[in-house]
Coordinates of N, CA and C in Angstrom, one line a residue:
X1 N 9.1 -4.8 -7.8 CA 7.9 -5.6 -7.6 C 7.9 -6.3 -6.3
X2 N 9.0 -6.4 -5.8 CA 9.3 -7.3 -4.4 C 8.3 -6.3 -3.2
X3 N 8.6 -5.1 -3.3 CA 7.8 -4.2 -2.3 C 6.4 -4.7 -2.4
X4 N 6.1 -4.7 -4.0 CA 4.1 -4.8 -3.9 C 4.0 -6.2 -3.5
X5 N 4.5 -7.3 -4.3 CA 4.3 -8.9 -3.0 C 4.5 -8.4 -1.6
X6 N 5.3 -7.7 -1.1 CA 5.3 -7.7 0.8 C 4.1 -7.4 0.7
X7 N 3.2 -6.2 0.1 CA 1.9 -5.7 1.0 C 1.1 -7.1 0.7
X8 N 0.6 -7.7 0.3 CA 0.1 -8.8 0.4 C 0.0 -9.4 1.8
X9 N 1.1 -9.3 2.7 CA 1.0 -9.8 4.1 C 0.3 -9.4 4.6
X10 N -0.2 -8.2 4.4 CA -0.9 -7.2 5.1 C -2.1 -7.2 4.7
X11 N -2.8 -7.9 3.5 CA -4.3 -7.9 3.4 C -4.6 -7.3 2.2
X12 N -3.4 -7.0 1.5 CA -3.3 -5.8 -0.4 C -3.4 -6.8 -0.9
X13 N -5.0 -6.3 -1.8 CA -4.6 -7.1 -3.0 C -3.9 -6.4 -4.1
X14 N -3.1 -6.3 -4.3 CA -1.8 -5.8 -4.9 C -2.2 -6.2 -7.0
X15 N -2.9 -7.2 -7.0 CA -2.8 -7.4 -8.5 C -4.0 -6.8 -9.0
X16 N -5.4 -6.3 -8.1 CA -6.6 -5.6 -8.3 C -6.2 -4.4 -8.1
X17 N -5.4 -3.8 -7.4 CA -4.9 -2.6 -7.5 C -4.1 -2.1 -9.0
X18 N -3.6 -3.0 -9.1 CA -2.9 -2.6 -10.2 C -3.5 -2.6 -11.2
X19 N -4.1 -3.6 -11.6 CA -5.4 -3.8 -12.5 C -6.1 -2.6 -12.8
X20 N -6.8 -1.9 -11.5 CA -7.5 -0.9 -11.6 C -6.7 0.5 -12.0
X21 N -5.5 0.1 -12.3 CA -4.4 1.5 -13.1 C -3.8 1.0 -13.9
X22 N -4.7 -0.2 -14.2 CA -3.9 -0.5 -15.8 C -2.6 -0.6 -16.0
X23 N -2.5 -1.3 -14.9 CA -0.8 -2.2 -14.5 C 0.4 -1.2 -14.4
X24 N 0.1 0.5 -14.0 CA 1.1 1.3 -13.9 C 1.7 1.3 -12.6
X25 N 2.8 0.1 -12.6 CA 3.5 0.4 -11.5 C 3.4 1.5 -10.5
X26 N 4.7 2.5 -11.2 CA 4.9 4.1 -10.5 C 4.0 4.3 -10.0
X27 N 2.8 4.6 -10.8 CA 1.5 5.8 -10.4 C 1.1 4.9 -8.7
X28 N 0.8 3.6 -8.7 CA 0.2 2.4 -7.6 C 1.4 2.9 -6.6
X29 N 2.6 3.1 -6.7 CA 3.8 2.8 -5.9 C 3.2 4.3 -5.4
X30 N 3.0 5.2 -6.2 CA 3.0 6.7 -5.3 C 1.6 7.3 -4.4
X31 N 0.9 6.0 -4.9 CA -1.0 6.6 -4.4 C -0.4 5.8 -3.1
X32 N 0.1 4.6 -3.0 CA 0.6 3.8 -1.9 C 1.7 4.6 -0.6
X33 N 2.2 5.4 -1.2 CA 3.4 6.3 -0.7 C 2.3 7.5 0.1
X34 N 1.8 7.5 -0.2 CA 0.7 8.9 0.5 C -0.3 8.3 1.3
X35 N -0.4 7.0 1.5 CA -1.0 6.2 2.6 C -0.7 6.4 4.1
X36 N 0.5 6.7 4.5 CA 0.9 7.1 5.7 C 0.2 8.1 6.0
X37 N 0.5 9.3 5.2 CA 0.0 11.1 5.4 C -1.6 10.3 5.7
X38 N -2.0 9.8 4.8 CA -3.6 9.7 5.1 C -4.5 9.4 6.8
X39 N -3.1 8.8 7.0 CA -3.9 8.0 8.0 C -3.4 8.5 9.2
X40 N -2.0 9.4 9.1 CA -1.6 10.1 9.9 C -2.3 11.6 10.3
X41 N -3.2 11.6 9.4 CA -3.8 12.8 9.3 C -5.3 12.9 9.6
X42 N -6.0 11.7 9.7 CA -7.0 11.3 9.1 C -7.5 10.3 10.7
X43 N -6.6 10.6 11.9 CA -6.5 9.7 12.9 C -8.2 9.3 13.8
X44 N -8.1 8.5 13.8 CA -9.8 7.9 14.1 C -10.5 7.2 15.5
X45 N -8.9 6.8 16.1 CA -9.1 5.8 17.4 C -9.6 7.0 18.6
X46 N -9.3 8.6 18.8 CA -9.7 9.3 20.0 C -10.7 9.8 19.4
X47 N -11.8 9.9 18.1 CA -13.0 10.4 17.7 C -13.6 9.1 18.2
X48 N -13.0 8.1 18.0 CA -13.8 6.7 18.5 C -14.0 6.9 20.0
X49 N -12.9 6.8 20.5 CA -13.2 6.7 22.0 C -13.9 8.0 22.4
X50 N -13.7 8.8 21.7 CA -14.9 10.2 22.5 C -16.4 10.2 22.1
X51 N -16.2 9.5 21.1 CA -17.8 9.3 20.5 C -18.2 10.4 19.8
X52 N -17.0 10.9 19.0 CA -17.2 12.3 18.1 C -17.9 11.5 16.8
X53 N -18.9 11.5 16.7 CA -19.5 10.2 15.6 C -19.9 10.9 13.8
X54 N -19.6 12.4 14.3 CA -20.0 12.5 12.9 C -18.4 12.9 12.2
X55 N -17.4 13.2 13.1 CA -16.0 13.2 12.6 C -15.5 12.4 12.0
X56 N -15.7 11.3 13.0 CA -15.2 10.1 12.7 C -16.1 9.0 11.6
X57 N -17.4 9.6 11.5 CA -17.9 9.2 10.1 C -17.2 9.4 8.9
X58 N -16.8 11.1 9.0 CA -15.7 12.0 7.7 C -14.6 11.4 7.6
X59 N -14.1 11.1 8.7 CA -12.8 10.5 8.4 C -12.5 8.8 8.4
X60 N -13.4 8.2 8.6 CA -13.5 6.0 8.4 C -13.8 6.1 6.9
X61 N -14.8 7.2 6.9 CA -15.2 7.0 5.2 C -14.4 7.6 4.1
X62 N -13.8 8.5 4.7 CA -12.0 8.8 3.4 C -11.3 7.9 3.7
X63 N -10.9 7.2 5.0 CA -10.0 6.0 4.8 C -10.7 4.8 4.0
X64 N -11.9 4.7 4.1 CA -12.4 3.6 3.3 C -12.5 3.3 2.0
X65 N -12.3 4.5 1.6 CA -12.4 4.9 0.2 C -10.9 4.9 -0.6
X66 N -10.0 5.3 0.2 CA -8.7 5.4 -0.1 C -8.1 3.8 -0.3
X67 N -8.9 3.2 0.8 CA -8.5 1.3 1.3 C -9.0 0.6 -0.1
X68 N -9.9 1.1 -0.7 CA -10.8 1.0 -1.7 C -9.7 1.1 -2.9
X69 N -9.7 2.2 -2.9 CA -8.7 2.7 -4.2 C -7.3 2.2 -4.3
X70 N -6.6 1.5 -3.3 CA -5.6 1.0 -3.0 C -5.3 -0.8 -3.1
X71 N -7.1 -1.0 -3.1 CA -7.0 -2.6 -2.9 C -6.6 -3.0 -1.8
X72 N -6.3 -2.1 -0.9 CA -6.2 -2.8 0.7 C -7.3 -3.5 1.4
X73 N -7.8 -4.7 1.1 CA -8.8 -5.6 0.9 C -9.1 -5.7 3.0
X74 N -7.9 -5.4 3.7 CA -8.7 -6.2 4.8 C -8.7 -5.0 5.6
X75 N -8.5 -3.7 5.5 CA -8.4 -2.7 6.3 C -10.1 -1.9 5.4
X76 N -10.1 -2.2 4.1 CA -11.2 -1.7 3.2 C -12.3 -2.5 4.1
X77 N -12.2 -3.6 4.6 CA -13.7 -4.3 5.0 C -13.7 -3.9 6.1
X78 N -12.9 -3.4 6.9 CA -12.5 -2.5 8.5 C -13.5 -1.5 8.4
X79 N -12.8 -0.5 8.0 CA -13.3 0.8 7.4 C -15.2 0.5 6.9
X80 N -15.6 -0.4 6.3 CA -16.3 -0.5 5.6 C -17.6 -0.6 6.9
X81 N -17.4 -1.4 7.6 CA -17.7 -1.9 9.1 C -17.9 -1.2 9.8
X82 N -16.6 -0.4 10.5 CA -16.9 0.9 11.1 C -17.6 1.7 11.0
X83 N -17.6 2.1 9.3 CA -18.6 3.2 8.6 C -20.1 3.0 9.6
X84 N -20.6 1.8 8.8 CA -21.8 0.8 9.1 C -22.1 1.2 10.8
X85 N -20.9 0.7 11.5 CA -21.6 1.2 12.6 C -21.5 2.6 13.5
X86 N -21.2 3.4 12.9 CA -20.9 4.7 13.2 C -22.6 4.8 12.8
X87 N -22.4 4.6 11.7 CA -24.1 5.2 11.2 C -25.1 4.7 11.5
X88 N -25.0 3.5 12.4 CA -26.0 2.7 12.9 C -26.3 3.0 14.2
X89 N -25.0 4.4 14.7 CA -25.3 4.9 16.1 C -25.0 4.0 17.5
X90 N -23.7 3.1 16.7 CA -23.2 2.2 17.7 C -21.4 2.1 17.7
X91 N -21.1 3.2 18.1 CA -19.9 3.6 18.3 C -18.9 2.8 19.6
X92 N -19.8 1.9 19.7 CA -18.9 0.9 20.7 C -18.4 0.0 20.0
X93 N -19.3 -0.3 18.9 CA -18.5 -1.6 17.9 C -17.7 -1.4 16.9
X94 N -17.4 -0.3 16.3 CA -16.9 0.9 15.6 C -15.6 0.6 16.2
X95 N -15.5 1.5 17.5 CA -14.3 1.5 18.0 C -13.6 -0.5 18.2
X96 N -14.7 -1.0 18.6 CA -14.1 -2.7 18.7 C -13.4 -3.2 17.4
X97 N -13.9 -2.4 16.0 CA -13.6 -3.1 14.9 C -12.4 -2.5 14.2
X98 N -12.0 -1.4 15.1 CA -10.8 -0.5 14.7 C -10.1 -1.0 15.3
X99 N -10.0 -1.3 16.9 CA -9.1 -2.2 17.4 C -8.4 -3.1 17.3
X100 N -9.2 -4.0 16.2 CA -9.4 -5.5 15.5 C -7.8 -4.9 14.6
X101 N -8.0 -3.8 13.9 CA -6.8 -3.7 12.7 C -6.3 -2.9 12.8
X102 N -5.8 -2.1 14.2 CA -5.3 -1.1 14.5 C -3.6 -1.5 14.3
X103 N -3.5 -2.9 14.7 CA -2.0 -3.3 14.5 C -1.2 -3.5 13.5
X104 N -2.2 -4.2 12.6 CA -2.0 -4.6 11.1 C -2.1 -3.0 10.6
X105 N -2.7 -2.5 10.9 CA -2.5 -1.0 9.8 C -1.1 -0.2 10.5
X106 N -1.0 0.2 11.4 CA 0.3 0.4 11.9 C 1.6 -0.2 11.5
X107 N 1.2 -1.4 11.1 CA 2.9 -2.1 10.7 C 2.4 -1.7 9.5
X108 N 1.6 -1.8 8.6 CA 1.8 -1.1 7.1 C 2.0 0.0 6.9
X109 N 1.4 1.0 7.7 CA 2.2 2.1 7.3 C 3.8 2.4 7.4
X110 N 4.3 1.4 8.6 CA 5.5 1.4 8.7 C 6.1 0.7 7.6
X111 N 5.8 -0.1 7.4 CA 6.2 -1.1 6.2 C 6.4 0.0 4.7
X112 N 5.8 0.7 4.8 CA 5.4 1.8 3.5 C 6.7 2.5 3.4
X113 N 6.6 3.1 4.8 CA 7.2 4.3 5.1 C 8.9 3.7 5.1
X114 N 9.0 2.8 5.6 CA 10.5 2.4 5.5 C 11.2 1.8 4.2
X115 N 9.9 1.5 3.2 CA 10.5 1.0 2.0 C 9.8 2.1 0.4
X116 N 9.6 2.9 1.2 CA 9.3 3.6 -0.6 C 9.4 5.6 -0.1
X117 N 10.6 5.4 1.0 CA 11.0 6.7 1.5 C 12.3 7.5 0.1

């Protein structure tokens, strides 16, 4: 349980997450564990800066959803934002609001990846 209080630093709400799986540890610990691959995969900051706007719509809105499903509360309102302005056809603020949580999501994946390897 010590692992799910750390993600809390990071903006998880860790007890809505759990909540929403009906307090199954394991299962939360492994949708959590596949958080890296997602975002390693899923990468958003050079569709931002090129202004590839409908890629980067595909892929803010599977992270957002994922952020969603995870209870990752401050990267979920990120995502949720960027969506908003990808679709509003303002890909300058998009990329400003990824920048905003580009560091905070970086140390959580690292944070992930170093403790539930």
């Amino acid at each position: 349980m010590q692992f799910l209080e750390s993600l809390k630093e990071y903006g998880c709400n860790v007890d809505v997450g759990l909540d929403r799986l009906k307090g199954k540890i394991d299962f939360y610990k492994r949708l959590i564990s596949k958080f890296p691959e997602v975002i390693e995969e899923n990468e958003c900051k050079s569709l931002l800066e090129t202004q590839q706007i409908e890629k980067a719509i595909e892929r803010t809105h599977l992270i957002k959803g994922v952020t969603a499903n995870l209870s990752f509360d401050s990267l979920y309102t990120a995502y949720t934002k960027i969506v908003d302005f990808l679709r509003q056809g303002n890909p300058q603020a998009a990329l400003d609001e990824y920048l905003k949580i580009e560091e905070i999501q970086k140390n959580l994946v690292e944070h992930i990846k170093n403790n539930l390897s």
